[in-house]
Short mmCIF file of C-alpha atoms in Angstrom, two decimals:
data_model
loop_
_atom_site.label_atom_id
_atom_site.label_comp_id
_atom_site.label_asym_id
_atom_site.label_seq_id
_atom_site.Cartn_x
_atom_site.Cartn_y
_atom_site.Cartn_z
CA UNK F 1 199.33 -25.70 250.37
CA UNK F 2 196.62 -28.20 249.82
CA UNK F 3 197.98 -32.03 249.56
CA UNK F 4 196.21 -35.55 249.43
CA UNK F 5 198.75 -37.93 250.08
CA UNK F 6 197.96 -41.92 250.22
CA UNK F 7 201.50 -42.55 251.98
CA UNK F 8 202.09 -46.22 250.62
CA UNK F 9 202.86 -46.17 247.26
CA UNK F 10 203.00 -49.86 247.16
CA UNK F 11 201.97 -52.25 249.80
CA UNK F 12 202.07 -56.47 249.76
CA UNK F 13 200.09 -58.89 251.72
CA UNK F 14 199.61 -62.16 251.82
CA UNK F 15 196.08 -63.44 250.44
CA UNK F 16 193.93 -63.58 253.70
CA UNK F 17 194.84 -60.73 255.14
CA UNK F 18 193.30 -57.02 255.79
CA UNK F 19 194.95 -54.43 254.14
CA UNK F 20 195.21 -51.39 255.08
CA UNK F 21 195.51 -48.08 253.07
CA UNK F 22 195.70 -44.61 254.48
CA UNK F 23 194.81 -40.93 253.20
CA UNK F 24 196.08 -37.92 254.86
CA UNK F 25 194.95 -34.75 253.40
CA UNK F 26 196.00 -30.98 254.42
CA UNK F 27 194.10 -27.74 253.81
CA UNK F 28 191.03 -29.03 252.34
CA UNK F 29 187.76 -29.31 254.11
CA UNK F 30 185.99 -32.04 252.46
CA UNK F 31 182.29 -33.02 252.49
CA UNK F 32 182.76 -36.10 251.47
CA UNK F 33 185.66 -38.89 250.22
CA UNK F 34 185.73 -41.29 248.10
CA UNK F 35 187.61 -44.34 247.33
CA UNK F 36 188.28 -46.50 243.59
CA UNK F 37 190.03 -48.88 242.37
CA UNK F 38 192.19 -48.73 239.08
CA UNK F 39 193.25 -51.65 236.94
CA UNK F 40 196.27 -50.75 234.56
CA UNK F 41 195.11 -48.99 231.72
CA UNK F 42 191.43 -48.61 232.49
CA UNK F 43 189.60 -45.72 234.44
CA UNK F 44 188.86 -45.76 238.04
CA UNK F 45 185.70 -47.54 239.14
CA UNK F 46 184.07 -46.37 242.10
CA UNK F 47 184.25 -48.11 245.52
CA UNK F 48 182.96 -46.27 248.32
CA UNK F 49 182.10 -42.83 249.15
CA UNK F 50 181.90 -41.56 252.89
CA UNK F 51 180.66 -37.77 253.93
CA UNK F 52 181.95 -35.94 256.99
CA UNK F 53 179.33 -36.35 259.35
CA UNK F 54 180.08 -40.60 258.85
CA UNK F 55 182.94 -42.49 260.79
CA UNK F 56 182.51 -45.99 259.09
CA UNK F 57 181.14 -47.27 255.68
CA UNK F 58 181.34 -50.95 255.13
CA UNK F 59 180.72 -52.59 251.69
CA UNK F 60 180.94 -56.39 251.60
CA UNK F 61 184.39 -57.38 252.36
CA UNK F 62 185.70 -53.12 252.04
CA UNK F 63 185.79 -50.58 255.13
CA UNK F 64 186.02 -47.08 255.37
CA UNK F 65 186.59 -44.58 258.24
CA UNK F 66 186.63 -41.07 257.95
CA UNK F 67 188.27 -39.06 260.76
CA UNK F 68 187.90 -35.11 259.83
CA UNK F 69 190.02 -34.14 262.95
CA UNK F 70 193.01 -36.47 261.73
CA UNK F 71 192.17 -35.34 258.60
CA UNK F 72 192.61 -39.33 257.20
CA UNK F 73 190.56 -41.83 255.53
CA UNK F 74 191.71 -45.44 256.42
CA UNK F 75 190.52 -48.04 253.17
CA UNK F 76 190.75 -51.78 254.65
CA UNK F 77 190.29 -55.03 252.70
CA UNK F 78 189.63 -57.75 254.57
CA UNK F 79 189.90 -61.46 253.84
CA UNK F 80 192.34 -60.21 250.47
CA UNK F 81 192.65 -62.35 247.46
CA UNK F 82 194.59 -61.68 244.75
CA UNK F 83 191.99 -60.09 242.77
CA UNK F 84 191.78 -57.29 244.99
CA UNK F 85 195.28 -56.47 243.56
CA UNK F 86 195.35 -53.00 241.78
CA UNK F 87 195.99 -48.72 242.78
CA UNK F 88 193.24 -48.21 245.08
CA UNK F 89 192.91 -43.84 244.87
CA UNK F 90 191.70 -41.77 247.50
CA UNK F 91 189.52 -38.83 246.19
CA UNK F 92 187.76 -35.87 247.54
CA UNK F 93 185.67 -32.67 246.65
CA UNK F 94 187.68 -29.24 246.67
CA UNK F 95 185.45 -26.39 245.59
CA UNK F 96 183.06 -25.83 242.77
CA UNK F 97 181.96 -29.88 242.73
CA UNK F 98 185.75 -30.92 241.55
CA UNK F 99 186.83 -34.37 242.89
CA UNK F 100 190.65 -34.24 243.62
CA UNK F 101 192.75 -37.38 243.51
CA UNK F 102 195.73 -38.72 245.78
CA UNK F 103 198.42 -40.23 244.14
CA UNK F 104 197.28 -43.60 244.41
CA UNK F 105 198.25 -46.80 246.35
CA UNK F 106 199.31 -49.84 244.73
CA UNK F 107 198.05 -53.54 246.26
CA UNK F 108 199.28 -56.91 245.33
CA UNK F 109 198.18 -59.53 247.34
CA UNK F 110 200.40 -62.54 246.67
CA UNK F 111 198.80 -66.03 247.09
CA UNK D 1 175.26 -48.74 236.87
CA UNK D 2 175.95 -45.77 235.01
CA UNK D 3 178.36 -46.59 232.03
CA UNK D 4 180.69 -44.21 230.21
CA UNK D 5 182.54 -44.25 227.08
CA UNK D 6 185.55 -43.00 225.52
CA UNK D 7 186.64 -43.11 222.18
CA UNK D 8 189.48 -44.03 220.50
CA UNK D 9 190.73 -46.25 223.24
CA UNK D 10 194.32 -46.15 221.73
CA UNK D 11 195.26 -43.42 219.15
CA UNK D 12 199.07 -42.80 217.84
CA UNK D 13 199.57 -40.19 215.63
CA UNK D 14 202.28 -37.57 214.50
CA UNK D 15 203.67 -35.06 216.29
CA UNK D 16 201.95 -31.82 215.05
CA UNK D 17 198.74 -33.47 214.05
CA UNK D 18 195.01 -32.76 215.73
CA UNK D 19 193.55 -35.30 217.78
CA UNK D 20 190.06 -35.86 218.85
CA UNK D 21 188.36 -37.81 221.67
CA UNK D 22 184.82 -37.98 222.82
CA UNK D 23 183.40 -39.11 226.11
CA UNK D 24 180.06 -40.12 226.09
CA UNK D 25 177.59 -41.47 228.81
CA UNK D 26 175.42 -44.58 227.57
CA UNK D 27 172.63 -44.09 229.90
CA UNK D 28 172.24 -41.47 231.61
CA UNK D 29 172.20 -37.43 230.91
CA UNK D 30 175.33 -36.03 232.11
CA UNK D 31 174.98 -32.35 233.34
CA UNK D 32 178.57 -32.04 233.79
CA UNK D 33 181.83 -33.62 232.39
CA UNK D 34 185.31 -34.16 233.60
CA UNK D 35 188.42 -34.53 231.64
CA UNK D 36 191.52 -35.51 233.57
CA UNK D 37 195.53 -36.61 232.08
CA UNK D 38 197.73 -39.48 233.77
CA UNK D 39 201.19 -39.94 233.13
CA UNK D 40 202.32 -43.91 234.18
CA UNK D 41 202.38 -44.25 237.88
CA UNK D 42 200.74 -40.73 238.62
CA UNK D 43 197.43 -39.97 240.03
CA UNK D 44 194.56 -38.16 237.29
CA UNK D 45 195.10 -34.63 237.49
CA UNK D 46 191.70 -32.55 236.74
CA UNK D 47 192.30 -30.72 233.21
CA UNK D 48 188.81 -29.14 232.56
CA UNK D 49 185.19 -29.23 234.14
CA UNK D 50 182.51 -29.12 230.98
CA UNK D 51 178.50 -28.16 231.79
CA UNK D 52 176.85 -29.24 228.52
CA UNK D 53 176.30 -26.13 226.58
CA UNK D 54 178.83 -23.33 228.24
CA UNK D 55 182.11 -22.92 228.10
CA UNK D 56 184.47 -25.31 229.80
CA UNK D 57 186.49 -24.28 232.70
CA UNK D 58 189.99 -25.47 232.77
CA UNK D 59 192.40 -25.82 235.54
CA UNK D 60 195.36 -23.20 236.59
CA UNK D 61 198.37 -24.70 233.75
CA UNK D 62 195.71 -26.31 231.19
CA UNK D 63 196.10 -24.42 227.64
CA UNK D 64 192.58 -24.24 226.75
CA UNK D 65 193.92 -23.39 222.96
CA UNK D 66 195.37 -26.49 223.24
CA UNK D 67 192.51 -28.63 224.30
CA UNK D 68 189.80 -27.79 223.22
CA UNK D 69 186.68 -28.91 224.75
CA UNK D 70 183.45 -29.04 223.53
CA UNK D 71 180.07 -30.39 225.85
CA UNK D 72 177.66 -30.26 222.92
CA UNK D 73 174.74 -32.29 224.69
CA UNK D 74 173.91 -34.14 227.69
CA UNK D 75 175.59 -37.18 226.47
CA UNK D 76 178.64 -35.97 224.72
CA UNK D 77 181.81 -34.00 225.30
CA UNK D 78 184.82 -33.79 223.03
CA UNK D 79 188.48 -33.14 223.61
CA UNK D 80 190.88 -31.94 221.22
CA UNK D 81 194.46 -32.19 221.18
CA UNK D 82 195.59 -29.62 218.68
CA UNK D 83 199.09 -29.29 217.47
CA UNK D 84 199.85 -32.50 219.68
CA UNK D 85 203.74 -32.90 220.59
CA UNK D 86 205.32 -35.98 222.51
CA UNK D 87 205.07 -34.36 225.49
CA UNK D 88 201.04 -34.53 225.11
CA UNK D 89 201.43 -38.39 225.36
CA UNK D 90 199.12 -39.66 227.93
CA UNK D 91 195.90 -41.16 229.13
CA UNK D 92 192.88 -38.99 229.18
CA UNK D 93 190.20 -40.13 231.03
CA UNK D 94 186.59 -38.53 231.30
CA UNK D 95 184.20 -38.78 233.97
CA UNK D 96 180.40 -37.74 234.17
CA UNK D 97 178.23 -36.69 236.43
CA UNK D 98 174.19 -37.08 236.54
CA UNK D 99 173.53 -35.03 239.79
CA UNK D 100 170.82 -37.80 240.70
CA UNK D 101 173.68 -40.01 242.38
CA UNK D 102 175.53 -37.54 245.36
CA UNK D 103 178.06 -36.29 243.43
CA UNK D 104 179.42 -40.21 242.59
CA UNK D 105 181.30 -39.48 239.03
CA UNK D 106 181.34 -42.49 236.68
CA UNK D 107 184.67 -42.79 234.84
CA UNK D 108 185.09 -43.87 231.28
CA UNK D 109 187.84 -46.66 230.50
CA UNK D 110 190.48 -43.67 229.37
CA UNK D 111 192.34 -43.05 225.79
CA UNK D 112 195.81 -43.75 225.48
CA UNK D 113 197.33 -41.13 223.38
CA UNK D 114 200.89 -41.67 222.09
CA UNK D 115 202.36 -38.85 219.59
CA UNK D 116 205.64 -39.48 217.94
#
């Protein structure tokens, strides 16, 4: 069957640190991924996207690698700070243009 | 960027009752529109896919009779919640896409619906 599973479903860090969030998926074939963060109560906002033929994306102080033979996006944060606490999702395209959410990792960086 | 809008942000109502929310995308024409439903601590699961003027296509276990979806222009799509029962207590959250941007979807800020 086809899964997206973000295996942390909560992860702490001290401020300063890089954290690290990881996305396995099975059975799909993606062309692209995508990563956003969600505050409680409010929709996701859009971090990073990364196609299949890419290994790294980089945005400011965010990284992205995309390995298609692991079949596993790694999200890092580097230099954290508190308000980079939130669910980070991992998201990808199945068929017919839908984008497909993981369950969602959720950050708190503690000062 | 690309902003979206949802409205009501908060709605309560009785169990029973009809409830409706619209999505709409401030500036930008969206060709298609997304409706997904999270229950607390979940991920958004993918209710229906709307292409302004056609019928929406809803996902295997979405009653379409029960939400009812209507993508009447390029800037508006509206979801119903007919008959509404505790169990449809959730956020609802739209997205829309342009199809300038590779397939980036911009999310609105989600309805919380609570039925009682």
């Amino acid at each position: 069957s086809q899964k997206i599973e973000q295996n942390s479903e909560a992860l702490n860090i001290q401020e300063g640190k890089t954290a690290t969030l990881t996305c396995n998926y099975t059975n799909y074939s993606p062309a692209y991924l995508q990563w956003y963060r969600q505050d409680p109560g409010r929709g996701p906002v859009f971090l990073l996207l990364i196609r299949e033929n890419e290994k790294e994306k980089r945005k400011e102080r965010l990284k992205v690698t995309f390995d298609t033979t692991l079949k596993q996006s790694l999200f890092h944060i580097t230099a954290s700070q508190p308000a980079d606490s939130a669910t980070y999702l991992c998201a990808l395209d199945s068929s017919a243009s839908k984008i497909i959410f993981g369950s969602g990792t959720r950050l708190s960086i503690r000062p | 960027g690309a902003v979206v809008s949802q409205h009501p942000s908060r709605v309560i109502c009785k169990s029973g009752t009809s409830v409706k929310i619209e999505c709409r995308s401030l500036d930008f024409q969206a060709t298609t529109m997304f409706w997904y439903r999270q229950f607390p601590k979940q991920s958004l699961m993918l209710m229906a896919t709307s292409n302004e003027g056609s019928k929406a296509t809803y996902e295997q276990g979405v009653e379409k009779d029960k939400f009812l979806i209507n993508h009447a222009s390029l800037t508006l799509s509206t979801l119903t919640v007919t008959s509404a029962h505790p169990e449809d207590s959730s956020f609802y959250i739209c997205s829309a896409k342009s199809g300038e941007v590779y397939n980036e979807q911009f999310f609105g800020p989600g309805t919380r619906l609570t039925v009682l």
